[in-house]
GROMACS .gro file of N, CA and C in nm:
model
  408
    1UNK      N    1   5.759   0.404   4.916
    1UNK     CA    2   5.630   0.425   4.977
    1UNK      C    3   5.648   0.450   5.126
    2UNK      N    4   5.582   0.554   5.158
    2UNK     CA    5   5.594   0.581   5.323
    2UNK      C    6   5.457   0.520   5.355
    3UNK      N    7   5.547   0.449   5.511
    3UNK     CA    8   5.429   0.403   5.598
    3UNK      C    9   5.397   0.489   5.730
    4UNK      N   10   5.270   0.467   5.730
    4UNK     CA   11   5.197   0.538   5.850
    4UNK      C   12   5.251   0.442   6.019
    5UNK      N   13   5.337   0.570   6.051
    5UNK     CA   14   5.353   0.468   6.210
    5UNK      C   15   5.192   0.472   6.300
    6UNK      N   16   5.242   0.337   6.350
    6UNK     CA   17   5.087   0.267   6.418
    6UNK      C   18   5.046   0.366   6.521
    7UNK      N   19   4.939   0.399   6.590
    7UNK     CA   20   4.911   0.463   6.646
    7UNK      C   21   4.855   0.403   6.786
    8UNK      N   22   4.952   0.432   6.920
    8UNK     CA   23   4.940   0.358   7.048
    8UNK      C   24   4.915   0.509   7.144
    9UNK      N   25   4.776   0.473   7.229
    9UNK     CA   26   4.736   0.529   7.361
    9UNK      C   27   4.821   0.436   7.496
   10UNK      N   28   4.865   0.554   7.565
   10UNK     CA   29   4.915   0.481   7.650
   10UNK      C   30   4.870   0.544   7.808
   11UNK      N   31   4.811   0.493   7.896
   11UNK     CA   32   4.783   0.531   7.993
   11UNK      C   33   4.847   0.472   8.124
   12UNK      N   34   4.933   0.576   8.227
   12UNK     CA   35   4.971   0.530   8.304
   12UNK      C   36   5.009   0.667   8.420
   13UNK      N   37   4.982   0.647   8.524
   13UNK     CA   38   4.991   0.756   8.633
   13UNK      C   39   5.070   0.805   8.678
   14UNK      N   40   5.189   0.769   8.616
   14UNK     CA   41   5.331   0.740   8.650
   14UNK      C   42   5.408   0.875   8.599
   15UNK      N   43   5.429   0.966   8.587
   15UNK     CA   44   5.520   1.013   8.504
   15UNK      C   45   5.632   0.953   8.447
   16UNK      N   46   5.749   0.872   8.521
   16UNK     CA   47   5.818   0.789   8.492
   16UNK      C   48   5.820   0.664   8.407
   17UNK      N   49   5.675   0.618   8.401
   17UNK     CA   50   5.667   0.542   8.313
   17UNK      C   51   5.604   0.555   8.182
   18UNK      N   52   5.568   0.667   8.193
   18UNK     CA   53   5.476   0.729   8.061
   18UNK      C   54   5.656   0.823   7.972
   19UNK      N   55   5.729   0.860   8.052
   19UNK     CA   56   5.870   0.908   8.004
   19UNK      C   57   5.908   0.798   7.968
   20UNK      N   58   5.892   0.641   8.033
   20UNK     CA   59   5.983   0.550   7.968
   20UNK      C   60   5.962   0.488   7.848
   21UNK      N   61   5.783   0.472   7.809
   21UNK     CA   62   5.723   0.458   7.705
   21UNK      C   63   5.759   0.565   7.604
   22UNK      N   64   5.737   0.682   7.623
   22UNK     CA   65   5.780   0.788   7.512
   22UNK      C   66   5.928   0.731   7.503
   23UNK      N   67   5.974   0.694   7.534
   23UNK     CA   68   6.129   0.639   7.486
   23UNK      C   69   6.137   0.525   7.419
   24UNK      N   70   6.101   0.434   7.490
   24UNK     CA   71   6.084   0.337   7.390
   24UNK      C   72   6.034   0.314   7.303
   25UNK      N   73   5.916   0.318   7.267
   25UNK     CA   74   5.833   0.356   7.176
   25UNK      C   75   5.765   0.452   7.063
   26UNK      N   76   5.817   0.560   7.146
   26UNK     CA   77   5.767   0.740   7.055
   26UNK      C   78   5.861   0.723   6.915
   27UNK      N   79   5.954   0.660   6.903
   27UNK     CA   80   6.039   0.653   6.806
   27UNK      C   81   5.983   0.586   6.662
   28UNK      N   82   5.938   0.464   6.730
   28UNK     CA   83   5.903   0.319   6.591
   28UNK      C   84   5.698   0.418   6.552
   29UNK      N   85   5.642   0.422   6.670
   29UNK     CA   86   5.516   0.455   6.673
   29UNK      C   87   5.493   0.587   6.722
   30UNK      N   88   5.317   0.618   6.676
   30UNK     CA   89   5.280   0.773   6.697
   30UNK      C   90   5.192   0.719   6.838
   31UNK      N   91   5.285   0.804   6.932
   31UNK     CA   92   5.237   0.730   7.063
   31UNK      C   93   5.189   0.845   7.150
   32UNK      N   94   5.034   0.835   7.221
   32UNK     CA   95   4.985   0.912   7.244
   32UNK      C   96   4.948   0.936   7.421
   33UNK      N   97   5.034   0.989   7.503
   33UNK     CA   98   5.065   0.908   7.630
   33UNK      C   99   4.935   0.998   7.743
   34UNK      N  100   4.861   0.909   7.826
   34UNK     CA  101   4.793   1.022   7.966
   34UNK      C  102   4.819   0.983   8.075
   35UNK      N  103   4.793   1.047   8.170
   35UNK     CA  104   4.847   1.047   8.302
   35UNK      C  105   4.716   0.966   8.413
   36UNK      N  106   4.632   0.981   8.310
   36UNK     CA  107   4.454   0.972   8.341
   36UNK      C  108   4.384   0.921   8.301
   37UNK      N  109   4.295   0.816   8.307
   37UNK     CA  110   4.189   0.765   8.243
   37UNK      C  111   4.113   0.855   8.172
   38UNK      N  112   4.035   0.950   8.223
   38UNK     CA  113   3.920   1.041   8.219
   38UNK      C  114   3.977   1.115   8.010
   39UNK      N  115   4.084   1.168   8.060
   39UNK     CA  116   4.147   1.203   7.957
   39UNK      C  117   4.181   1.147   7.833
   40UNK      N  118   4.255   1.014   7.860
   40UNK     CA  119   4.222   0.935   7.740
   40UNK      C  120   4.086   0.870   7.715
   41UNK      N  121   4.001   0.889   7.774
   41UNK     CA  122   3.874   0.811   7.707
   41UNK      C  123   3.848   0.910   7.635
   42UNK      N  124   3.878   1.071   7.702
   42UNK     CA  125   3.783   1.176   7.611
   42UNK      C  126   3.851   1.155   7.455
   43UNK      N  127   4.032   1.143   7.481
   43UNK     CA  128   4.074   1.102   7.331
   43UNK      C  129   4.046   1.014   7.252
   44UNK      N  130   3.995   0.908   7.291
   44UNK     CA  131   3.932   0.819   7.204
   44UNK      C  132   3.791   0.805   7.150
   45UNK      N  133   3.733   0.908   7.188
   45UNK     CA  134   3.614   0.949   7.204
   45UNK      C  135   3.592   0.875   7.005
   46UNK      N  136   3.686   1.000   6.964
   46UNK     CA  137   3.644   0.959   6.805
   46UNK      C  138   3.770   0.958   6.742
   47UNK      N  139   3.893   0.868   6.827
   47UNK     CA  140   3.971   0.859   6.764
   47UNK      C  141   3.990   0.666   6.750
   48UNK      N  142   4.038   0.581   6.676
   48UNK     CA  143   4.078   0.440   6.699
   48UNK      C  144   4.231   0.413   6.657
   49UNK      N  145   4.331   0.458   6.797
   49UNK     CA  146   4.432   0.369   6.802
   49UNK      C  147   4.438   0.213   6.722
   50UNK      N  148   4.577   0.140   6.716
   50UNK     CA  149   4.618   0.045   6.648
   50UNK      C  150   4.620  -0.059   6.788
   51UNK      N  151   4.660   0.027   6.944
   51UNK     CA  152   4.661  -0.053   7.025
   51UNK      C  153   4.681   0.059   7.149
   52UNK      N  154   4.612  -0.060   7.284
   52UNK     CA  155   4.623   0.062   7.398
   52UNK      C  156   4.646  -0.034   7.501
   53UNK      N  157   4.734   0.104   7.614
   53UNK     CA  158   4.857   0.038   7.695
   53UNK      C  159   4.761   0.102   7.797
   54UNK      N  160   4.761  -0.010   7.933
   54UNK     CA  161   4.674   0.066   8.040
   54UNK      C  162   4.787  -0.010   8.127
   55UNK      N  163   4.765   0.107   8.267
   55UNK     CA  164   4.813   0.040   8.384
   55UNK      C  165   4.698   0.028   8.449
   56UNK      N  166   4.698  -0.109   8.551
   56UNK     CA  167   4.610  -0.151   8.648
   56UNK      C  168   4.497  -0.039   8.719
   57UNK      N  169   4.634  -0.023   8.827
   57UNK     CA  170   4.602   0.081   8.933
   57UNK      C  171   4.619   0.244   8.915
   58UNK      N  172   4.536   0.271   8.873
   58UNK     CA  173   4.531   0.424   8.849
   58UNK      C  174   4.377   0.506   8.932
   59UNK      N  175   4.460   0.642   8.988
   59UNK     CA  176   4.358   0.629   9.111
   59UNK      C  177   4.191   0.687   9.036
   60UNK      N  178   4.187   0.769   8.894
   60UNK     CA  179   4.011   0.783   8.892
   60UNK      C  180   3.994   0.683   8.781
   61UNK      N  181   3.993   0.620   8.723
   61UNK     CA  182   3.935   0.521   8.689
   61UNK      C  183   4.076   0.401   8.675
   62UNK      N  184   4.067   0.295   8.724
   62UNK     CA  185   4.164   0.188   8.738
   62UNK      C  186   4.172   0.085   8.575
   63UNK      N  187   4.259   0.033   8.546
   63UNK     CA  188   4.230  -0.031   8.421
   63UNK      C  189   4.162  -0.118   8.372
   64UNK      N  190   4.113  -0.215   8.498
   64UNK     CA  191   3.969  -0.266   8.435
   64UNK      C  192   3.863  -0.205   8.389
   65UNK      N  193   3.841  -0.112   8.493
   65UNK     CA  194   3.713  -0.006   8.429
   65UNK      C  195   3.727   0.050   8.316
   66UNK      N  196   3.874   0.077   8.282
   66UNK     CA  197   3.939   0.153   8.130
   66UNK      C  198   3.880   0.047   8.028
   67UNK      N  199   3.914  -0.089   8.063
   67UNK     CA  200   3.879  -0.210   7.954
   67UNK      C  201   3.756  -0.198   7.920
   68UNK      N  202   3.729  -0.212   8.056
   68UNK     CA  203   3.525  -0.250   8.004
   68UNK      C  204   3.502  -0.111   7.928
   69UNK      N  205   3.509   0.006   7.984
   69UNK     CA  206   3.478   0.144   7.890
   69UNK      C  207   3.524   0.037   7.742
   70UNK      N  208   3.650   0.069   7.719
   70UNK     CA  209   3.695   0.060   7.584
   70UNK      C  210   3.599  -0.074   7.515
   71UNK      N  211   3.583  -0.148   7.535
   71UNK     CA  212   3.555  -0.298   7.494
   71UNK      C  213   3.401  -0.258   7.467
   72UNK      N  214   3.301  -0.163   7.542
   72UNK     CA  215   3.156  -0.115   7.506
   72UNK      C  216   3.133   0.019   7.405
   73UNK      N  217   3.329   0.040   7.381
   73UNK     CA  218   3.297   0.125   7.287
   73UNK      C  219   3.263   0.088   7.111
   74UNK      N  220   3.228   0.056   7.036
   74UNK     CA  221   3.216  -0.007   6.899
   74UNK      C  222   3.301   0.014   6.855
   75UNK      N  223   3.376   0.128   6.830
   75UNK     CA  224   3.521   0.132   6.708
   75UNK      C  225   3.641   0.109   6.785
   76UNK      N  226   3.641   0.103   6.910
   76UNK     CA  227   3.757   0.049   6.978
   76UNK      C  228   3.749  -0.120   7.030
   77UNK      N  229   3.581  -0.179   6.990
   77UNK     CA  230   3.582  -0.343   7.046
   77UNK      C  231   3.750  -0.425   7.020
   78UNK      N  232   3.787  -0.399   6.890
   78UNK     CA  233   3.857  -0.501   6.865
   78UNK      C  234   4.016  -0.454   6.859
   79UNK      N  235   4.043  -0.333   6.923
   79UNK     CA  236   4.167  -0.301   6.974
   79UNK      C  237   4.261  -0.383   7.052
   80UNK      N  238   4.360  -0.426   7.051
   80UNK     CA  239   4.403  -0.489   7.129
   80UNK      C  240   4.461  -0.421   7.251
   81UNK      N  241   4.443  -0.463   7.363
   81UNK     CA  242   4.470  -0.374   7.471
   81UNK      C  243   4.600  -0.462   7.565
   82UNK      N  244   4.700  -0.363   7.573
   82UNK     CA  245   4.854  -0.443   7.660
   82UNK      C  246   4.819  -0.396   7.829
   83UNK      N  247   4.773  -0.442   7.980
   83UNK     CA  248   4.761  -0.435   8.032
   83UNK      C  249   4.961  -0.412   8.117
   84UNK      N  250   4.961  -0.268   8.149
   84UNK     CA  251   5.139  -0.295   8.217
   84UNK      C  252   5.136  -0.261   8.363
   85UNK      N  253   5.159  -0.342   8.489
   85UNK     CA  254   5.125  -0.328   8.616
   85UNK      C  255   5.257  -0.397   8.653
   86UNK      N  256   5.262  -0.311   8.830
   86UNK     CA  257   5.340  -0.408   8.918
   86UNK      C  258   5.279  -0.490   8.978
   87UNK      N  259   5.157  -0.553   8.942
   87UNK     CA  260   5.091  -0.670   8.971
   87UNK      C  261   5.091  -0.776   8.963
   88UNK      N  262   5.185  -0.904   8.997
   88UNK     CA  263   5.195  -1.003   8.899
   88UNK      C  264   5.121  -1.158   8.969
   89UNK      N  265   5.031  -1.100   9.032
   89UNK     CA  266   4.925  -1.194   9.092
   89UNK      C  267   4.887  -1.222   8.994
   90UNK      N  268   4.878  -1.371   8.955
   90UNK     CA  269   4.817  -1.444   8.902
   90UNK      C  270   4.623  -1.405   8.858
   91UNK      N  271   4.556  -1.403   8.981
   91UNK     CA  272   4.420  -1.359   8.967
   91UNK      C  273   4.409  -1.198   8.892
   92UNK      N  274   4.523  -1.125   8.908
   92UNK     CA  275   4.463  -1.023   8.838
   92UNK      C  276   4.517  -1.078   8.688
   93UNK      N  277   4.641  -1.135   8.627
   93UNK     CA  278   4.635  -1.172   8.462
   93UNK      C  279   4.461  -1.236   8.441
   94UNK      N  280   4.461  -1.324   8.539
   94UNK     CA  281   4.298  -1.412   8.456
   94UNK      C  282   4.238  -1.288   8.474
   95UNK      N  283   4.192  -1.207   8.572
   95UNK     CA  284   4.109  -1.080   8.550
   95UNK      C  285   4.112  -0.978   8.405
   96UNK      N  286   4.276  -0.946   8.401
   96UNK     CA  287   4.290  -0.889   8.275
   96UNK      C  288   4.220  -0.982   8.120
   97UNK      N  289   4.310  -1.037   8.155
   97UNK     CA  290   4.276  -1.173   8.013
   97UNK      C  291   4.124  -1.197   8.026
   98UNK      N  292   4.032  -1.258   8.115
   98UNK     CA  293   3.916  -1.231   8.106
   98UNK      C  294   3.835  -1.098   7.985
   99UNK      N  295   3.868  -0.993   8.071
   99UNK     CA  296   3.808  -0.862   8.060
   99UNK      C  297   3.879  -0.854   7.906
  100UNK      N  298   3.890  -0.949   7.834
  100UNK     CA  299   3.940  -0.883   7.686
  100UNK      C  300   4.061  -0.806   7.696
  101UNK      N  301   4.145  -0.827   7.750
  101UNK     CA  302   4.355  -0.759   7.762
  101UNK      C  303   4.375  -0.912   7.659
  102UNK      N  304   4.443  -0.851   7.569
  102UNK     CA  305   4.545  -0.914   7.456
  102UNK      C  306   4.681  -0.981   7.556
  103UNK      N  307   4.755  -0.887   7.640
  103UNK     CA  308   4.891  -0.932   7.702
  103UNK      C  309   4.839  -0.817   7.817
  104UNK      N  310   5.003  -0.850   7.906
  104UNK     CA  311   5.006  -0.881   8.042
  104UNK      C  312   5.135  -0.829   8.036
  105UNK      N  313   5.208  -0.733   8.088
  105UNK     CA  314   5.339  -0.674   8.093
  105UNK      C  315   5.394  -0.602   8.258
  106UNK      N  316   5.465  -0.697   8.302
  106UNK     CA  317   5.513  -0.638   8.508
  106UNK      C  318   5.630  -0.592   8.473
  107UNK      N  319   5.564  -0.478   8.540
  107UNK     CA  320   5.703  -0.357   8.590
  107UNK      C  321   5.773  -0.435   8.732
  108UNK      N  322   5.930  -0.405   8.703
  108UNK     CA  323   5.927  -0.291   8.610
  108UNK      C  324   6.008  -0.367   8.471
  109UNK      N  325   5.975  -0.291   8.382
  109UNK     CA  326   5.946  -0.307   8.249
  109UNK      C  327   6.068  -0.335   8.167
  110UNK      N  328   6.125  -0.471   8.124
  110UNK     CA  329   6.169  -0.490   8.041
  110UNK      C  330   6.180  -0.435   7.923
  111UNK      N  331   6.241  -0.363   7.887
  111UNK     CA  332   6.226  -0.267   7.742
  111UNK      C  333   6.224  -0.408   7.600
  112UNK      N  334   6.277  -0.492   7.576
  112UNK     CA  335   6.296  -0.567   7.505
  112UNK      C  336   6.165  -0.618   7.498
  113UNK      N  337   6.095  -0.707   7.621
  113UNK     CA  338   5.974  -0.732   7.617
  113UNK      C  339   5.853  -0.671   7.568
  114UNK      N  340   5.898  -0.533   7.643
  114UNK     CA  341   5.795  -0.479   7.605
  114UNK      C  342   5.720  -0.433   7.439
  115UNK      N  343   5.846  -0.402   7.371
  115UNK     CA  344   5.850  -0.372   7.271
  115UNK      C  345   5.812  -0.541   7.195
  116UNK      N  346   5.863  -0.617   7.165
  116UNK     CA  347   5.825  -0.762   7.108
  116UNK      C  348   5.646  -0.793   7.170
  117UNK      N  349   5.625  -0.771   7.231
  117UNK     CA  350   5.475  -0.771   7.305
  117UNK      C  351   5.372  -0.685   7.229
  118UNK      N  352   5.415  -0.550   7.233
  118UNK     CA  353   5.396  -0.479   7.160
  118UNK      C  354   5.370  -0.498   7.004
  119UNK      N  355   5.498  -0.557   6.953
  119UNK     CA  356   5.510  -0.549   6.803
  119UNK      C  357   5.360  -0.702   6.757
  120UNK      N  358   5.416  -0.805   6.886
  120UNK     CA  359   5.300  -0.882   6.829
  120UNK      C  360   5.160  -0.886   6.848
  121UNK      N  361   5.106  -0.763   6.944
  121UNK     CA  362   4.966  -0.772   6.942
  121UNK      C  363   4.957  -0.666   6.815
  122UNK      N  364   5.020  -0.573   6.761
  122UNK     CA  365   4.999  -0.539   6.634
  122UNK      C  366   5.013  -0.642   6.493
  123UNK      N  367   5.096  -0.708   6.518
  123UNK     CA  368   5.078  -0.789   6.425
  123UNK      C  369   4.981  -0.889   6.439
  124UNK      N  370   4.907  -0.952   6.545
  124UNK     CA  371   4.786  -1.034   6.564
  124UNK      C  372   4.696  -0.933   6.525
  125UNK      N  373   4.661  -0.815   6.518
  125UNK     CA  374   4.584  -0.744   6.521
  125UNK      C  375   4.536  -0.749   6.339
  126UNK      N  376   4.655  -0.751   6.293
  126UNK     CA  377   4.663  -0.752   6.145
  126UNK      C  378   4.652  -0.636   6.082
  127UNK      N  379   4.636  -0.684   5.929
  127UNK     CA  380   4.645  -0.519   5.852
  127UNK      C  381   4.471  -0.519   5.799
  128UNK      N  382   4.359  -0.561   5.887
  128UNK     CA  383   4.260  -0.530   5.795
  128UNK      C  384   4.235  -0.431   5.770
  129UNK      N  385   4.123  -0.407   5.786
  129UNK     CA  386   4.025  -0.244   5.698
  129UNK      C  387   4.082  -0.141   5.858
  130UNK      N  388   4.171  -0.019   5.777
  130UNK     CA  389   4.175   0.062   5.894
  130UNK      C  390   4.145   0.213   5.858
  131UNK      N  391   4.114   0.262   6.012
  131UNK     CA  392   4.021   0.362   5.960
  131UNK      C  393   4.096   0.494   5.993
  132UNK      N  394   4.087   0.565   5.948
  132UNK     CA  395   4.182   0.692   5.922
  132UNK      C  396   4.143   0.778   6.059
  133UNK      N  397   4.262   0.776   6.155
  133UNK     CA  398   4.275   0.869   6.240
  133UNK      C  399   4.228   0.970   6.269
  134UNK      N  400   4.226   1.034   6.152
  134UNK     CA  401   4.164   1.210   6.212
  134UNK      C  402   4.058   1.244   6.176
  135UNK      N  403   3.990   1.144   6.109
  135UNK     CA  404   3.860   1.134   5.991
  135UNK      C  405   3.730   1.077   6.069
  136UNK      N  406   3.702   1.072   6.140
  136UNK     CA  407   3.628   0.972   6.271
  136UNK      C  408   3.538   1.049   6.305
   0.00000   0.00000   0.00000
């Protein structure tokens, strides 16, 4: 039986780190990377990822604002969202974690971590009722 690899948005401003994600990750998962907020919201418009990767500081919409968007969207409420920043002030994790972020990931980026972080907000996420990608 073939399985469907999970499907991860990843947003980050970085070129470099959106190359490091397609590496680590593009392999196990169908990973869907932007450079931009604006852009991935339009992709999620009517699509529901398995899980989504935001960085903090991004200059047109920053990743809190990404959260709250995502979190008022209905088919994305219960996404789990990996917040990855060189931020590791304390007040911004409670900010993230507040605002509904699953985890908390500081660059620069442990590949090992990241990936185990990864694997377990999909697996907290569980296998309930999921809804077909392109069908939305």
């Amino acid at each position: 039986m073939m399985f469907e690899k999970k499907k991860i948005v990843a947003v980050d401003d970085s070129g470099i780190i959106l190359k490091m994600l397609t590496k680590v990750l593009g392999e196990k998962y169908d990973l869907h990377a932007f450079s931009g907020g604006k852009r991935a919201l339009q992709f999620l418009k009517d699509r529901t990822p398995d899980l989504i990767i935001l960085d903090i500081d991004m200059p047109e919409i920053n990743g809190y604002e990404m959260l709250k968007m995502i979190k008022e969207r209905e088919h994305l409420q219960n996404i789990p969202v990996i917040f990855l920043t060189s931020n590791s002030d304390k007040s911004h994790v409670t900010k993230a974690v507040a605002g509904g972020a699953k985890d908390y990931v500081v660059k620069p980026i442990d590949e090992e971590i990241l990936l185990e972080k990864v694997h377990m907000a999909l697996e907290e996420a569980g296998d309930g009722e999921t809804i077909s990608w392109n069908n939305l």
